[in-house]
Coordinates of C-alpha atoms in Angstrom, one line a residue:
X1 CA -166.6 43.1 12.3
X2 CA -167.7 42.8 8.7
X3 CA -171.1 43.3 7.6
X4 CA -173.1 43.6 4.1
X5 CA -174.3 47.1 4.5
X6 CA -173.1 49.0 1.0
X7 CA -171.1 51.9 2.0
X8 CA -172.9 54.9 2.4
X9 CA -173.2 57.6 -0.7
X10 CA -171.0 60.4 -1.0
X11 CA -172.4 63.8 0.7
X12 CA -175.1 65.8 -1.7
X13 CA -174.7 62.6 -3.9
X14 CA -178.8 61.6 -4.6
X15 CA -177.7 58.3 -6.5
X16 CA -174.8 55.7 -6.3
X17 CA -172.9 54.5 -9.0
X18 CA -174.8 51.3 -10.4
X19 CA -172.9 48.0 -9.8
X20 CA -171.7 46.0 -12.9
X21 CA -172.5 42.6 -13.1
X22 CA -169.8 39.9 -12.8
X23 CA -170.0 39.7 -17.0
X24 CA -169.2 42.8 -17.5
X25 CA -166.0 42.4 -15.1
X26 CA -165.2 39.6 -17.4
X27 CA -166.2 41.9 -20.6
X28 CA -163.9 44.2 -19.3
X29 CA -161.0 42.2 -18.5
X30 CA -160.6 40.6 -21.8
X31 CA -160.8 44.4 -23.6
X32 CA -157.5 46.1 -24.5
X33 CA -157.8 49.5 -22.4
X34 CA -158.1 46.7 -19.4
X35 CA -154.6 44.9 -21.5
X36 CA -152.8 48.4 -21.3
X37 CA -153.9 49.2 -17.6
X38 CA -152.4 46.0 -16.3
X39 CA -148.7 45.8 -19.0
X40 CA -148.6 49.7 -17.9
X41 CA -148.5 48.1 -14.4
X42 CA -146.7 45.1 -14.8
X43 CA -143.7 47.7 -16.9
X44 CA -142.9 49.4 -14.1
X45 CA -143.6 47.3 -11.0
X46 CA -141.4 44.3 -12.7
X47 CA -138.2 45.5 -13.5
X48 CA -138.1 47.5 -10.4
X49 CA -139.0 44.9 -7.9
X50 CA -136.1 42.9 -9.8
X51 CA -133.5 45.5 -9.5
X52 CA -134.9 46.2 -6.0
X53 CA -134.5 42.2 -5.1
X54 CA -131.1 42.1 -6.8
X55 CA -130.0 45.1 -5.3
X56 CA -131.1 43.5 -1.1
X57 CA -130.0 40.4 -2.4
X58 CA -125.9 41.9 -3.0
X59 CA -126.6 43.5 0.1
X60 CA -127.3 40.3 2.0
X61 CA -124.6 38.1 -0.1
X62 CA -121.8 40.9 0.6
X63 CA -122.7 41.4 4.7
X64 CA -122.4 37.7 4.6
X65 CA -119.1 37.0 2.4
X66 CA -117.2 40.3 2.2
X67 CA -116.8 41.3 5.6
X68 CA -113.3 43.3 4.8
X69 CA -114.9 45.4 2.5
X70 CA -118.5 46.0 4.3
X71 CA -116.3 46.5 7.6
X72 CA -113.8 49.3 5.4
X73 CA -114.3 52.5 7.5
X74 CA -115.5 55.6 5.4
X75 CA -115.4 58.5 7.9
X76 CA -115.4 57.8 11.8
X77 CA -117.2 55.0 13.2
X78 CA -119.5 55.0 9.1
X79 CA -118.9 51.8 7.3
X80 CA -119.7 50.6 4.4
X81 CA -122.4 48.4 5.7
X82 CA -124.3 51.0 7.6
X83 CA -124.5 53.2 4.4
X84 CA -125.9 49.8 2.5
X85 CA -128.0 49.2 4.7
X86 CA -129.6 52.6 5.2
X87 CA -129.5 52.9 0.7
X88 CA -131.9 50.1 1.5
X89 CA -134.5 52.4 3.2
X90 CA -133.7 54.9 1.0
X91 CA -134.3 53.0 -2.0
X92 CA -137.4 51.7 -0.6
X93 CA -138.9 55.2 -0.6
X94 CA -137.6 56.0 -3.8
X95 CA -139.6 53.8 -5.2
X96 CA -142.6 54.1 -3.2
X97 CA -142.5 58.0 -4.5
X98 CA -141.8 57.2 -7.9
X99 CA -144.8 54.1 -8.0
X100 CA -146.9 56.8 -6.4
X101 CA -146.0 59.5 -9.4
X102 CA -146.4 56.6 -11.7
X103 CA -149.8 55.5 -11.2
X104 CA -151.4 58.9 -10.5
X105 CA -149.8 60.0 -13.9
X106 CA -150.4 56.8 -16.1
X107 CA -152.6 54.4 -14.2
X108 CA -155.1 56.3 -12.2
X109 CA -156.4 58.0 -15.3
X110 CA -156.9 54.4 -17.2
X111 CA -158.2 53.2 -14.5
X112 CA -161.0 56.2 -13.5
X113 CA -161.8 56.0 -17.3
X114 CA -162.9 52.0 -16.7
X115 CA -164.5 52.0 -13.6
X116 CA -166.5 55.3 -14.9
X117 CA -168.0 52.9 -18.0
X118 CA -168.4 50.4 -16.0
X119 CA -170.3 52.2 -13.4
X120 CA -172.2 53.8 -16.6
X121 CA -173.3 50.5 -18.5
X122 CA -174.0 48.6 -15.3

């Protein structure tokens, strides 16, 4: 159930951050640091959701019209298609680790440097 009760202050916290007005979202938004923050963001999340979707989408294309080769036997009863299809989860947390690394390295300290002005000037 959702209510409109602010969220209560952190523990030996006296005061709460002030709360910027909608302008200064907007004043913010059109600011380069904000510019930087979201191409640093859009750098690495693009390309890797395209090599990500490229790379389920030969996965999908080759279960569906290369059966001979998905079906070759590499050791026992391990095909081809069972080690795609696990790369997929594998993949899936490789990126998830690397995002992670990414945004506590380059885009958490943009972002903490923002909201901290903002929270500031409000």
């Amino acid at each position: 159930m959702a209510t409109d009760a602010r969220p209560p202050s952190k523990v030996g916290s006296e005061t709460s951050p002030a709360t910027p007005t909608t302008e200064a979202f907007v004043e913010v938004q059109k600011g380069a640091e904000f510019g930087e923050l979201r191409r640093s963001h859009r750098s690495f999340a693009f390309p890797l959701t395209i090599a990500f979707t490229a790379w389920y989408l030969l996965y999908v294309l080759l279960s569906n019209y290369a059966g001979g080769f998905m079906g070759t036997k590499l050791f026992g009863n391990i095909n081809v298609a069972l080690v795609f299809g696990v790369l997929q989860f594998v993949t899936t947390f490789a990126i998830a680790w690397l995002y992670s690394r990414h945004a506590a390295k380059k885009l958490d300290p943009k972002a903490e440097a923002i909201k901290s002005r903002m929270e500031a000037g409000a």
